[in-house]
Coordinates of C-alpha atoms in Angstrom, one line a residue:
Chain A
M1 CA 0.0 0.0 0.0
T2 CA 1.2 3.5 -0.8
A3 CA 1.1 6.2 1.9
P4 CA -2.0 7.9 0.7
E5 CA -3.8 4.6 0.5
Q6 CA -2.7 3.7 4.0
L7 CA -4.0 7.1 5.2
L8 CA -7.3 6.5 3.5
Q9 CA -7.5 3.0 5.1
L10 CA -6.9 4.5 8.5
V11 CA -9.5 7.2 8.0
L12 CA -12.1 4.7 6.8
A13 CA -11.4 2.5 9.9
G14 CA -11.7 5.6 12.1
L15 CA -15.0 6.6 10.5
T16 CA -16.4 3.1 11.1
Q17 CA -15.3 3.2 14.8
G18 CA -16.5 6.8 15.0
A19 CA -20.0 5.9 13.8
I20 CA -20.3 3.5 16.8
Y21 CA -19.1 6.2 19.2
A22 CA -21.6 8.5 17.6
L23 CA -24.6 6.3 18.6
I24 CA -23.3 6.2 22.2
A25 CA -22.5 9.9 22.2
L26 CA -26.1 10.6 21.1
G27 CA -27.3 8.6 24.1
F28 CA -25.3 10.9 26.4
V29 CA -26.6 14.0 24.7
T30 CA -30.2 12.8 24.9
I31 CA -30.1 12.0 28.6
Y32 CA -28.1 15.1 29.5
N33 CA -30.4 17.4 27.6
V34 CA -33.6 16.1 29.1
T35 CA -32.5 15.4 32.7
G36 CA -29.1 17.1 33.2
I37 CA -27.5 13.8 34.2
I38 CA -24.4 12.3 32.7
N39 CA -25.1 8.6 32.5
F40 CA -21.9 6.8 33.3
A41 CA -23.6 3.5 32.5
Q42 CA -24.1 4.5 28.8
G43 CA -21.4 2.2 27.5
E44 CA -23.0 -0.8 29.2
F45 CA -26.1 -0.4 27.0
A46 CA -23.8 -1.1 24.0
M47 CA -22.2 -4.1 25.9
L48 CA -25.7 -5.5 26.7
G49 CA -26.9 -5.1 23.2
A50 CA -23.9 -7.0 21.8
M51 CA -24.2 -9.6 24.5
F52 CA -28.0 -10.2 23.9
I53 CA -27.5 -10.6 20.2
V54 CA -24.6 -13.0 20.5
S55 CA -26.8 -15.1 22.8
L56 CA -29.9 -14.8 20.6
V57 CA -28.3 -15.6 17.2
P58 CA -27.2 -19.2 18.2
L59 CA -30.8 -19.9 19.2
G60 CA -31.6 -20.0 15.5
L61 CA -33.4 -16.7 15.3
P62 CA -33.1 -14.8 12.1
L63 CA -30.7 -11.8 12.4
P64 CA -33.3 -9.0 12.0
V65 CA -35.5 -10.6 14.7
A66 CA -32.5 -11.1 17.0
F67 CA -31.5 -7.5 16.4
L68 CA -34.9 -6.1 17.3
L69 CA -35.3 -8.4 20.4
A70 CA -31.8 -7.4 21.6
V71 CA -32.6 -3.7 21.2
A72 CA -36.0 -4.1 22.9
A73 CA -34.4 -5.9 25.8
V74 CA -31.8 -3.1 26.3
V75 CA -34.5 -0.5 26.0
L76 CA -36.4 -2.3 28.9
V77 CA -33.2 -2.3 30.9
G78 CA -32.8 1.4 30.3
G79 CA -36.3 2.1 31.4
A80 CA -35.9 0.0 34.5
I81 CA -32.8 1.8 35.4
E82 CA -34.5 5.2 35.1
R83 CA -37.5 4.0 37.2
L84 CA -35.5 2.2 39.9
A85 CA -32.3 4.2 40.3
I86 CA -32.7 7.6 38.8
H87 CA -36.3 8.5 39.4
P88 CA -36.2 8.0 43.2
A89 CA -33.2 10.3 43.5
R90 CA -34.2 12.9 40.9
H91 CA -34.0 15.8 43.3
A92 CA -30.5 14.9 44.5
S93 CA -27.3 16.8 43.8
V94 CA -25.1 16.3 40.7
V95 CA -22.5 14.4 42.8
T96 CA -25.1 12.0 44.1
L97 CA -26.5 11.3 40.7
I98 CA -23.0 10.8 39.2
I99 CA -22.4 8.2 41.9
I100 CA -25.7 6.5 41.3
T101 CA -25.0 6.1 37.6
I102 CA -21.5 4.8 38.4
G103 CA -23.2 2.3 40.7
V104 CA -25.6 1.3 37.8
D105 CA -22.5 0.8 35.6
I106 CA -20.8 -1.4 38.1
V107 CA -24.0 -3.5 38.6
L108 CA -24.6 -4.0 34.9
R109 CA -21.0 -5.0 34.3
G110 CA -21.0 -7.4 37.3
L111 CA -24.3 -9.0 36.2
A112 CA -22.9 -9.5 32.7
L113 CA -19.9 -11.1 34.2
L114 CA -22.1 -13.4 36.2
V115 CA -24.3 -14.3 33.3
W116 CA -21.8 -14.6 30.4
G117 CA -18.5 -15.1 32.2
T118 CA -15.2 -13.7 31.1
D119 CA -15.0 -15.5 27.7
P120 CA -15.3 -13.2 24.7
F121 CA -18.0 -14.1 22.1
P122 CA -17.8 -13.8 18.3
L123 CA -20.6 -12.8 16.0
A124 CA -20.7 -13.5 12.2
P125 CA -20.8 -10.4 10.0
F126 CA -24.3 -9.4 8.9
S127 CA -23.7 -10.3 5.3
T128 CA -20.9 -12.4 3.8
G129 CA -18.8 -11.6 0.8
A130 CA -15.6 -10.1 -0.3
P131 CA -14.8 -6.6 1.1
F132 CA -15.0 -3.6 -1.2
S133 CA -12.0 -1.8 -2.5
V134 CA -12.1 2.0 -2.6
R135 CA -9.0 3.7 -4.3
G136 CA -6.7 1.0 -2.9
A137 CA -8.2 1.0 0.6
V138 CA -10.3 -1.9 1.8
I139 CA -13.7 -1.5 3.4
S140 CA -15.4 -4.5 4.9
R141 CA -19.1 -5.2 4.4
Q142 CA -19.7 -4.9 8.2
A143 CA -18.2 -1.4 8.1
L144 CA -20.8 -0.5 5.5
W145 CA -23.5 -2.0 7.8
I146 CA -22.2 0.2 10.6
L147 CA -22.1 3.4 8.6
G148 CA -25.5 2.7 7.0
T149 CA -27.1 1.8 10.3
T150 CA -25.8 4.9 12.0
A151 CA -26.9 7.1 9.1
A152 CA -30.4 5.5 9.2
I153 CA -30.6 6.0 13.0
L154 CA -29.6 9.7 12.6
A155 CA -32.3 10.2 10.0
L156 CA -34.9 8.5 12.2
L157 CA -33.9 10.6 15.2
Y158 CA -34.1 13.8 13.0
V159 CA -37.7 12.9 12.0
F160 CA -38.6 11.9 15.6
F161 CA -37.4 15.2 17.1
E162 CA -38.5 17.5 14.3
F163 CA -41.8 16.1 13.2
T164 CA -43.4 14.0 15.9
Y165 CA -45.4 15.3 18.8
L166 CA -43.5 13.2 21.3
G167 CA -40.1 14.3 19.9
K168 CA -41.1 17.9 20.2
A169 CA -42.2 17.3 23.8
V170 CA -38.8 15.9 24.6
R171 CA -37.2 18.9 23.0
A172 CA -39.4 21.3 24.9
C173 CA -38.4 19.5 28.1
A174 CA -34.7 20.0 27.2
I175 CA -35.1 23.7 26.4
N176 CA -37.1 24.6 29.4
R177 CA -38.4 22.1 31.9
L178 CA -40.7 24.5 33.7
S179 CA -42.4 25.8 30.7
A180 CA -42.7 22.3 29.3
R181 CA -44.4 21.3 32.5
L182 CA -46.7 24.3 32.3
S183 CA -47.8 23.3 28.8
G184 CA -48.8 19.9 30.1
I185 CA -45.6 17.8 29.3
R186 CA -44.6 15.6 32.2
P187 CA -40.8 15.9 32.6
D188 CA -40.5 12.6 34.4
R189 CA -42.1 10.8 31.5
M190 CA -39.6 12.5 29.2
S191 CA -36.8 11.4 31.5
L192 CA -38.0 7.8 31.2
L193 CA -38.2 8.2 27.4
A194 CA -34.7 9.7 27.3
F195 CA -33.3 6.7 29.1
C196 CA -35.1 4.2 26.9
L197 CA -34.0 6.0 23.8
S198 CA -30.4 6.2 24.9
A199 CA -30.4 2.6 25.8
G200 CA -31.7 1.7 22.4
L201 CA -29.1 3.9 20.7
G202 CA -26.3 2.3 22.7
A203 CA -27.7 -1.2 22.0
V204 CA -27.7 -0.6 18.3
G205 CA -24.1 0.6 18.5
G206 CA -23.0 -2.5 20.4
I207 CA -24.8 -4.8 18.0
V208 CA -23.5 -3.5 14.8
M209 CA -20.0 -3.4 16.3
A210 CA -20.1 -7.0 17.6
P211 CA -18.9 -8.7 14.3
L212 CA -15.8 -6.4 14.2
T213 CA -14.5 -7.3 17.7
L214 CA -15.1 -10.0 20.2
V215 CA -17.9 -9.2 22.6
S216 CA -17.0 -9.3 26.3
Y217 CA -18.5 -8.2 29.5
D218 CA -16.0 -5.4 30.0
M219 CA -16.3 -3.6 26.7
G220 CA -18.8 -1.1 28.1
L221 CA -16.6 1.2 30.1
Y222 CA -14.3 1.6 27.1
L223 CA -17.1 2.5 24.7
G224 CA -18.9 4.7 27.2
L225 CA -15.9 6.8 27.9
R226 CA -15.3 7.3 24.2
G227 CA -18.9 8.2 23.6
F228 CA -18.6 10.7 26.4
V229 CA -15.4 12.2 25.0
A230 CA -17.2 12.6 21.6
A231 CA -20.2 14.2 23.3
I232 CA -17.9 16.7 25.1
M233 CA -16.1 17.5 21.9
G234 CA -19.5 18.4 20.4
G235 CA -20.4 20.5 23.4
L236 CA -22.6 18.0 25.3
V237 CA -25.9 19.5 24.3
S238 CA -25.7 19.3 20.5
A239 CA -26.5 16.1 18.6
P240 CA -24.8 17.2 15.3
G241 CA -21.8 18.3 17.5
A242 CA -21.7 14.9 19.2
V243 CA -21.8 13.0 15.8
T244 CA -19.0 15.2 14.4
G245 CA -17.0 14.8 17.6
A246 CA -17.4 11.0 17.5
L247 CA -16.2 10.7 13.8
L248 CA -13.3 13.0 14.6
L249 CA -12.4 10.9 17.7
G250 CA -12.6 7.7 15.7
I251 CA -10.3 9.1 13.0
L252 CA -7.9 10.5 15.6
E253 CA -7.6 7.2 17.4
S254 CA -7.2 5.3 14.2
L255 CA -4.5 7.6 12.9
S256 CA -2.6 7.6 16.2
A257 CA -2.7 3.8 16.3
G258 CA -1.5 3.6 12.7
I259 CA 1.3 6.2 13.0
F260 CA 2.4 5.6 16.6
R261 CA 2.1 2.5 18.7
A262 CA -1.2 0.8 19.2
A263 CA -0.9 1.4 22.9
Y264 CA -1.2 5.1 22.4
K265 CA -4.7 4.6 21.0
E266 CA -5.8 3.9 24.5
A267 CA -4.5 7.2 25.9
I268 CA -5.4 9.4 23.0
A269 CA -9.2 9.7 23.8
F270 CA -8.4 10.7 27.4
L271 CA -5.7 13.1 26.4
A272 CA -8.2 14.6 24.0
L273 CA -10.8 14.8 26.7
F274 CA -8.4 16.3 29.1
L275 CA -7.2 19.0 26.7
I276 CA -10.6 19.8 25.4
L277 CA -12.0 20.2 29.0
L278 CA -9.1 22.5 29.8
V279 CA -9.1 24.6 26.7
R280 CA -12.6 24.6 25.3
P281 CA -15.0 23.0 27.8
Q282 CA -17.9 24.4 25.8
G283 CA -17.0 22.0 22.9
L284 CA -15.1 22.4 19.7
F285 CA -17.9 23.7 17.5
T286 CA -20.3 25.5 19.7
R287 CA -20.2 29.0 21.1
A288 CA -20.4 29.2 24.9
V289 CA -23.9 29.1 26.1
G290 CA -25.2 29.4 29.6
T291 CA -27.8 26.6 29.7
R292 CA -28.6 23.3 28.2
A293 CA -30.6 23.9 25.0
G294 CA -32.4 21.9 22.2
L295 CA -31.1 18.7 20.7
Chain B
M1 CA -16.0 23.2 72.7
R2 CA -16.1 21.6 69.3
R3 CA -12.4 21.2 69.3
R4 CA -12.3 19.5 72.7
K5 CA -15.0 17.1 71.6
D6 CA -13.0 16.3 68.5
L7 CA -9.7 15.8 70.4
L8 CA -11.5 13.5 72.8
A9 CA -12.9 11.5 70.0
L10 CA -9.5 11.3 68.3
G11 CA -8.0 10.1 71.6
A12 CA -10.7 7.4 71.9
L13 CA -10.1 6.3 68.3
A14 CA -6.3 6.1 68.9
L15 CA -6.8 4.1 72.1
G16 CA -9.4 1.8 70.5
V17 CA -7.4 1.1 67.4
G18 CA -4.2 0.7 69.5
C19 CA -5.7 -2.2 71.4
V20 CA -6.6 -4.1 68.2
P21 CA -3.2 -5.8 67.6
L22 CA -3.2 -6.9 71.3
I23 CA -6.5 -8.7 70.8
V24 CA -6.4 -9.8 67.2
E25 CA -3.8 -12.4 66.4
S26 CA -4.7 -13.3 62.8
Q27 CA -2.3 -11.9 60.3
Y28 CA -5.1 -11.7 57.7
Q29 CA -7.3 -9.6 60.0
L30 CA -4.5 -7.3 60.9
S31 CA -3.7 -6.8 57.2
V32 CA -7.3 -5.9 56.6
G33 CA -6.9 -3.4 59.4
V34 CA -3.8 -1.9 57.7
F35 CA -5.7 -1.6 54.4
I36 CA -8.6 0.1 56.2
A37 CA -6.1 2.7 57.6
I38 CA -4.5 3.2 54.1
H39 CA -7.9 3.7 52.5
A40 CA -9.0 5.9 55.3
V41 CA -6.1 8.4 54.7
V42 CA -7.1 8.7 51.1
T43 CA -10.8 9.0 52.0
I44 CA -10.1 11.8 54.6
G45 CA -8.6 13.9 51.8
L46 CA -11.4 13.1 49.4
C47 CA -13.9 14.0 52.2
L48 CA -12.3 17.4 52.6
L49 CA -12.4 17.9 48.8
M50 CA -16.0 16.6 48.2
G51 CA -17.7 17.3 51.5
Y52 CA -16.2 20.6 52.4
A53 CA -15.1 22.2 49.2
G54 CA -17.9 20.5 47.2
Q55 CA -15.6 19.3 44.3
I56 CA -15.7 15.8 43.0
S57 CA -12.6 13.8 41.9
L58 CA -12.9 10.6 40.0
G59 CA -9.1 10.3 39.6
H60 CA -7.8 10.1 43.2
A61 CA -6.4 6.7 42.6
A62 CA -3.9 8.4 40.3
F63 CA -2.4 10.4 43.2
Y64 CA -2.5 7.2 45.4
G65 CA -0.6 5.5 42.6
L66 CA 1.8 8.3 42.0
G67 CA 2.7 8.2 45.7
A68 CA 3.2 4.4 45.6
Y69 CA 5.2 4.4 42.4
T70 CA 7.5 7.3 43.4
S71 CA 8.3 5.5 46.6
G72 CA 8.8 2.3 44.8
L73 CA 11.0 3.7 42.0
L74 CA 13.2 5.8 44.2
T75 CA 13.9 3.0 46.7
T76 CA 14.4 0.2 44.2
K77 CA 16.1 1.9 41.3
F78 CA 18.0 4.7 43.0
G79 CA 18.5 3.2 46.5
V80 CA 16.9 6.2 48.3
D81 CA 16.1 5.8 51.9
P82 CA 12.4 4.8 52.3
W83 CA 11.5 7.7 54.5
L84 CA 13.1 10.1 52.1
A85 CA 11.3 8.4 49.2
M86 CA 8.0 8.9 51.1
A87 CA 8.7 12.6 51.5
A88 CA 9.6 12.8 47.8
A89 CA 6.4 10.9 46.9
I90 CA 4.3 13.3 48.9
G91 CA 6.1 16.4 47.5
L92 CA 6.1 15.3 43.9
T93 CA 2.4 14.3 44.0
G94 CA 1.5 17.5 45.7
A95 CA 3.4 19.5 43.1
I96 CA 1.6 17.6 40.2
A97 CA -1.8 18.1 41.9
Y98 CA -1.0 21.8 42.3
A99 CA 0.1 22.2 38.7
F100 CA -2.9 20.4 37.2
G101 CA -5.4 21.6 39.8
G102 CA -5.4 25.2 38.7
P103 CA -6.9 24.5 35.2
I104 CA -8.9 21.5 36.3
L105 CA -10.7 23.2 39.1
R106 CA -12.1 25.9 36.9
L107 CA -14.5 23.2 35.7
R108 CA -17.6 22.3 37.7
G109 CA -19.9 19.3 38.2
H110 CA -19.8 16.8 35.4
Y111 CA -16.9 18.5 33.6
L112 CA -14.7 18.3 36.7
A113 CA -15.7 14.7 37.3
M114 CA -14.7 13.9 33.7
A115 CA -11.4 15.8 33.7
T116 CA -10.3 14.1 36.9
L117 CA -11.4 10.8 35.4
A118 CA -9.3 11.4 32.3
F119 CA -6.4 12.5 34.4
G120 CA -6.7 9.3 36.4
I121 CA -6.8 7.0 33.4
I122 CA -3.9 8.8 31.7
V123 CA -1.7 8.3 34.8
Y124 CA -2.9 4.6 35.0
L125 CA -2.0 4.0 31.4
A126 CA 1.4 5.6 32.1
F127 CA 2.0 3.1 34.9
V128 CA 1.2 0.3 32.4
E129 CA 3.1 1.7 29.4
F130 CA 6.4 3.0 30.8
K131 CA 7.7 -0.4 31.3
D132 CA 11.3 0.6 31.7
F133 CA 10.5 2.6 34.8
T134 CA 7.4 0.9 36.3
G135 CA 7.8 -2.7 35.2
G136 CA 4.6 -2.4 33.2
P137 CA 1.7 -4.7 34.2
S138 CA 3.9 -7.1 36.1
G139 CA 4.9 -4.4 38.5
L140 CA 7.8 -3.3 40.7
P141 CA 8.9 -5.8 43.3
G142 CA 11.5 -5.5 46.1
I143 CA 10.4 -2.2 47.7
P144 CA 12.2 -2.0 51.1
R145 CA 10.2 -1.7 54.4
L146 CA 10.2 1.4 56.5
A147 CA 12.5 1.3 59.5
I148 CA 13.6 3.7 62.3
G149 CA 17.2 2.9 63.3
G150 CA 17.2 -0.9 63.9
F151 CA 13.4 -1.0 64.3
A152 CA 11.8 -2.2 61.1
F153 CA 8.0 -2.1 60.4
D154 CA 8.3 -5.6 59.1
N155 CA 5.2 -7.4 60.4
D156 CA 1.4 -6.7 60.2
A157 CA 1.1 -5.6 63.8
K158 CA 3.9 -3.1 63.6
F159 CA 2.7 -1.7 60.4
F160 CA -0.8 -1.5 61.8
Y161 CA 0.3 1.0 64.3
L162 CA 2.2 3.0 61.7
A163 CA -0.7 3.1 59.3
W164 CA -3.2 4.1 62.0
A165 CA -0.8 6.8 63.3
A166 CA -1.0 8.2 59.8
V167 CA -4.9 8.2 60.0
V168 CA -4.8 10.0 63.4
A169 CA -2.4 12.6 62.0
A170 CA -4.5 13.1 58.9
L171 CA -7.6 13.5 61.0
L172 CA -5.9 15.9 63.3
V173 CA -4.7 18.1 60.5
S174 CA -8.1 18.0 58.7
L175 CA -10.1 18.7 61.9
N176 CA -7.9 21.7 62.6
L177 CA -8.4 22.9 59.1
V178 CA -12.1 22.4 59.1
N179 CA -12.6 24.3 62.4
S180 CA -10.5 27.2 61.2
R181 CA -11.3 30.3 59.2
V182 CA -10.3 28.3 56.1
G183 CA -12.8 25.5 57.0
R184 CA -15.6 28.0 57.3
A185 CA -14.6 29.4 53.9
F186 CA -14.8 25.8 52.5
R187 CA -18.3 25.4 53.7
A188 CA -19.2 28.7 52.2
I189 CA -17.9 27.5 48.8
H190 CA -19.9 24.3 49.2
G191 CA -23.0 26.3 49.9
S192 CA -22.6 28.8 47.1
E193 CA -19.4 29.7 45.3
V194 CA -20.8 33.0 44.2
A195 CA -21.9 34.0 47.7
A196 CA -18.5 33.0 49.0
E197 CA -16.8 35.2 46.4
T198 CA -18.9 38.2 47.3
L199 CA -17.9 37.7 50.9
G200 CA -14.2 38.0 49.9
V201 CA -13.3 34.3 49.8
D202 CA -10.7 33.6 47.1
T203 CA -12.5 30.4 46.0
A204 CA -10.1 29.4 43.3
R205 CA -7.1 29.5 45.6
L206 CA -8.9 27.6 48.4
K207 CA -10.1 24.9 46.0
L208 CA -6.6 24.5 44.7
K209 CA -5.2 24.2 48.2
V210 CA -7.7 21.6 49.3
F211 CA -7.2 19.7 46.1
T212 CA -3.5 19.6 46.6
L213 CA -3.9 18.6 50.3
S214 CA -6.2 15.7 49.3
A215 CA -3.6 14.6 46.7
V216 CA -0.9 14.8 49.4
Y217 CA -3.0 12.5 51.6
A218 CA -3.5 10.1 48.8
A219 CA 0.3 10.1 48.1
L220 CA 1.0 9.4 51.7
A221 CA -1.4 6.4 51.6
G222 CA 0.2 5.2 48.4
S223 CA 3.7 5.4 49.8
L224 CA 2.5 3.5 52.9
Y225 CA 0.9 0.9 50.6
A226 CA 4.2 0.5 48.6
H227 CA 6.3 0.0 51.7
Y228 CA 3.8 -2.3 53.3
L229 CA 3.3 -4.7 50.4
T230 CA 6.9 -4.2 49.1
F231 CA 5.4 -4.5 45.7
V232 CA 3.4 -2.2 43.4
S233 CA 1.6 -3.0 40.1
P234 CA -0.9 -0.8 38.1
A235 CA -4.0 -2.8 39.0
P236 CA -4.9 -1.1 42.3
F237 CA -4.6 2.4 40.9
G238 CA -7.1 2.3 38.0
F239 CA -10.5 3.9 37.5
I240 CA -12.3 1.4 39.8
A241 CA -10.0 2.3 42.6
S242 CA -10.9 6.0 42.2
V243 CA -14.6 5.1 42.3
E244 CA -14.0 3.0 45.4
F245 CA -12.5 6.0 47.2
V246 CA -15.5 8.1 46.2
V247 CA -17.7 5.3 47.5
M248 CA -15.9 5.2 50.8
A249 CA -16.2 9.0 51.2
A250 CA -19.9 8.9 50.3
V251 CA -20.7 5.9 52.5
G252 CA -19.0 7.5 55.4
G253 CA -20.8 10.7 54.8
L254 CA -19.5 13.9 53.3
A255 CA -20.8 16.2 56.0
S256 CA -18.1 15.3 58.5
I257 CA -14.4 14.2 58.3
W258 CA -15.3 11.6 60.9
G259 CA -17.3 9.7 58.3
A260 CA -14.1 9.0 56.3
P261 CA -12.5 6.3 58.5
F262 CA -15.9 4.6 59.0
G263 CA -16.6 4.7 55.3
A264 CA -13.2 3.2 54.5
A265 CA -13.7 0.5 57.1
A266 CA -17.3 -0.3 56.0
V267 CA -16.4 -0.6 52.3
T268 CA -13.1 -2.5 52.9
L269 CA -14.8 -5.0 55.2
L270 CA -17.7 -5.4 52.9
T271 CA -15.4 -6.0 49.9
E272 CA -13.6 -8.7 52.0
A273 CA -16.8 -10.2 53.2
I274 CA -18.3 -10.5 49.7
R275 CA -15.0 -11.8 48.3
D276 CA -15.3 -14.5 51.0
L277 CA -19.0 -15.2 50.6
M278 CA -19.7 -15.0 46.9
P279 CA -17.8 -18.1 45.8
R280 CA -19.8 -20.1 48.4
V281 CA -23.1 -18.9 47.1
F282 CA -22.3 -19.1 43.4
A283 CA -20.0 -22.1 42.8
Y284 CA -18.4 -20.7 39.7
A285 CA -18.2 -17.1 40.8
S286 CA -14.7 -15.6 40.7
G287 CA -13.7 -12.8 43.0
E288 CA -14.9 -10.1 40.6
H289 CA -18.6 -10.7 41.2
E290 CA -18.3 -8.8 44.5
V291 CA -18.8 -5.7 42.4
I292 CA -22.5 -6.3 41.9
A293 CA -23.3 -6.1 45.6
Y294 CA -20.9 -3.1 45.7
G295 CA -22.7 -1.3 42.9
L296 CA -26.2 -2.0 44.4
L297 CA -25.1 -0.8 47.8
L298 CA -23.8 2.4 46.3
I299 CA -27.1 3.0 44.5
L300 CA -29.2 2.3 47.6
I301 CA -27.1 4.4 49.9
M302 CA -27.2 7.3 47.4
I303 CA -30.9 7.1 47.0
F304 CA -31.9 6.6 50.7
M305 CA -29.0 8.1 52.6
P306 CA -27.4 10.7 50.4
E307 CA -25.9 12.2 53.6
G308 CA -23.9 9.0 54.2
L309 CA -24.2 5.9 56.3
T310 CA -23.4 7.4 59.7
A311 CA -25.6 10.5 59.5
G312 CA -28.3 8.5 57.6
T313 CA -28.5 5.8 60.3
L314 CA -28.6 8.5 63.0
R315 CA -31.5 10.1 61.2
L316 CA -33.4 6.8 60.9
V317 CA -32.8 6.0 64.6
R318 CA -34.1 9.4 65.5
R319 CA -37.1 9.0 63.3
A320 CA -37.8 5.6 64.8
R321 CA -37.6 7.0 68.3
G322 CA -39.8 9.9 67.3
A323 CA -42.4 7.5 66.0
A324 CA -42.3 5.2 69.1

């Protein structure tokens, strides 16, 4: 491979990874916008989605059915978490809520360890066939699935938030909780909806990613932290910002792993997070705003 | 009045703890006691930072680790005297905390939590990656024990006294701080930073000072850890460890420094108990399952006793009495 081809290869790999981060980052943004909570357990939704599908597929279920079942199961988990752990403490301080979501993260990871053990599970790619070649770089069919699914989800989210009554209610709640309440929207219902939605987004990310890597109980923290870095890069309140941040982070990680040692890939997300927080805590693309605003 | 009460309590604690090695003979139980003390020192610092200054840190295991590794490196690779290494560990970690604290502490709430988390993970990765210095994942063996003249802290009972002396000293310094003008300023910051500013409190400086102090406590604990186990590896200084310290502080209760040793004791004992119990309940369970109970406990305490276990229990007792 020539150098430009190699570069293209790294960028493509980064975009694929970034698309997964984007789904998780959107989960962060949704929950933060509606409830003001940073959900530390976000990455575990992706882990659970992946774990459910690797358990469902061997049962002989067709892939689309297994996909929907896995997402539905994780959505239920997300809703249960909101009702059981977040709702009872909704008036508590930021520190308390941070600790609660960390507790949720620990419990989910521990349960996954108990149910599935430490062995990693494989999942066959969604479709078989030779990878495509783009200007000398190779792109696998699964990578196309990932990019396509993320694009489809983004389009669906756009339609949901712009054109449906429920989506507009969620946005109203994000913009101003009190006025939303005065117009008859129940913020606690919206909080439940935000958790379900985020859980679903995370689950889809984990599922489409599963064939690329092995699925193991401890993949959630890694994904969650990267999703958060992406969300922060985008300013934490903006969905387009989060997606851009996620794609940038994916490319950044891929390039640093390709150019330097693979070990630095681990550190680069956190270095980026640290630097961004110190230099531009309002995000890379947004102007500083005082409050949380629309999605 | 308040100070006299605190001093009495401190004396009682010292006396009570001092008797433990006379009664307990089991090396295992004594070593758990040493770990409670080491965790308590970190937790006291975190309690100052979270409870009094109202700032969260999800990266304190990094300072704990920096203390341990500085001690380990200086003694094994450069032949520095253990006490000198301990002083260097504390000084170096304090300096790092001071340097990074300035920019980090401008952030609030979630952002602060995430910045400290990122800092913690970067330091952890450095322990793993800089193999030439740290030995990488396999660690750094052969760290010498602490000794005064010919008297070496070479068994669990002797080290137990040393570790708890550190706890008492840390408590004494913290209580003095809390009951001083600075302590009142901290509480003002916790209540409202803006209000504190308008009353002439230099909030940025104070926050930086307490952040540095809490890092110094963590470094002291880390150094004690290194000289006690005579071995350090990256595992105990990762993200989970940072969370555990926050849990200890939260379980003990953030409203008072006194919660810290109790929080450290409760969580350390619970971890040991679950590690002991879980394999008996679930035949195939490895030690790691203890985290489930741990996470559940964390959630329950935060929902039902956000003020911590000690204050929460007192409140429940009072309510039960009121009802009866």
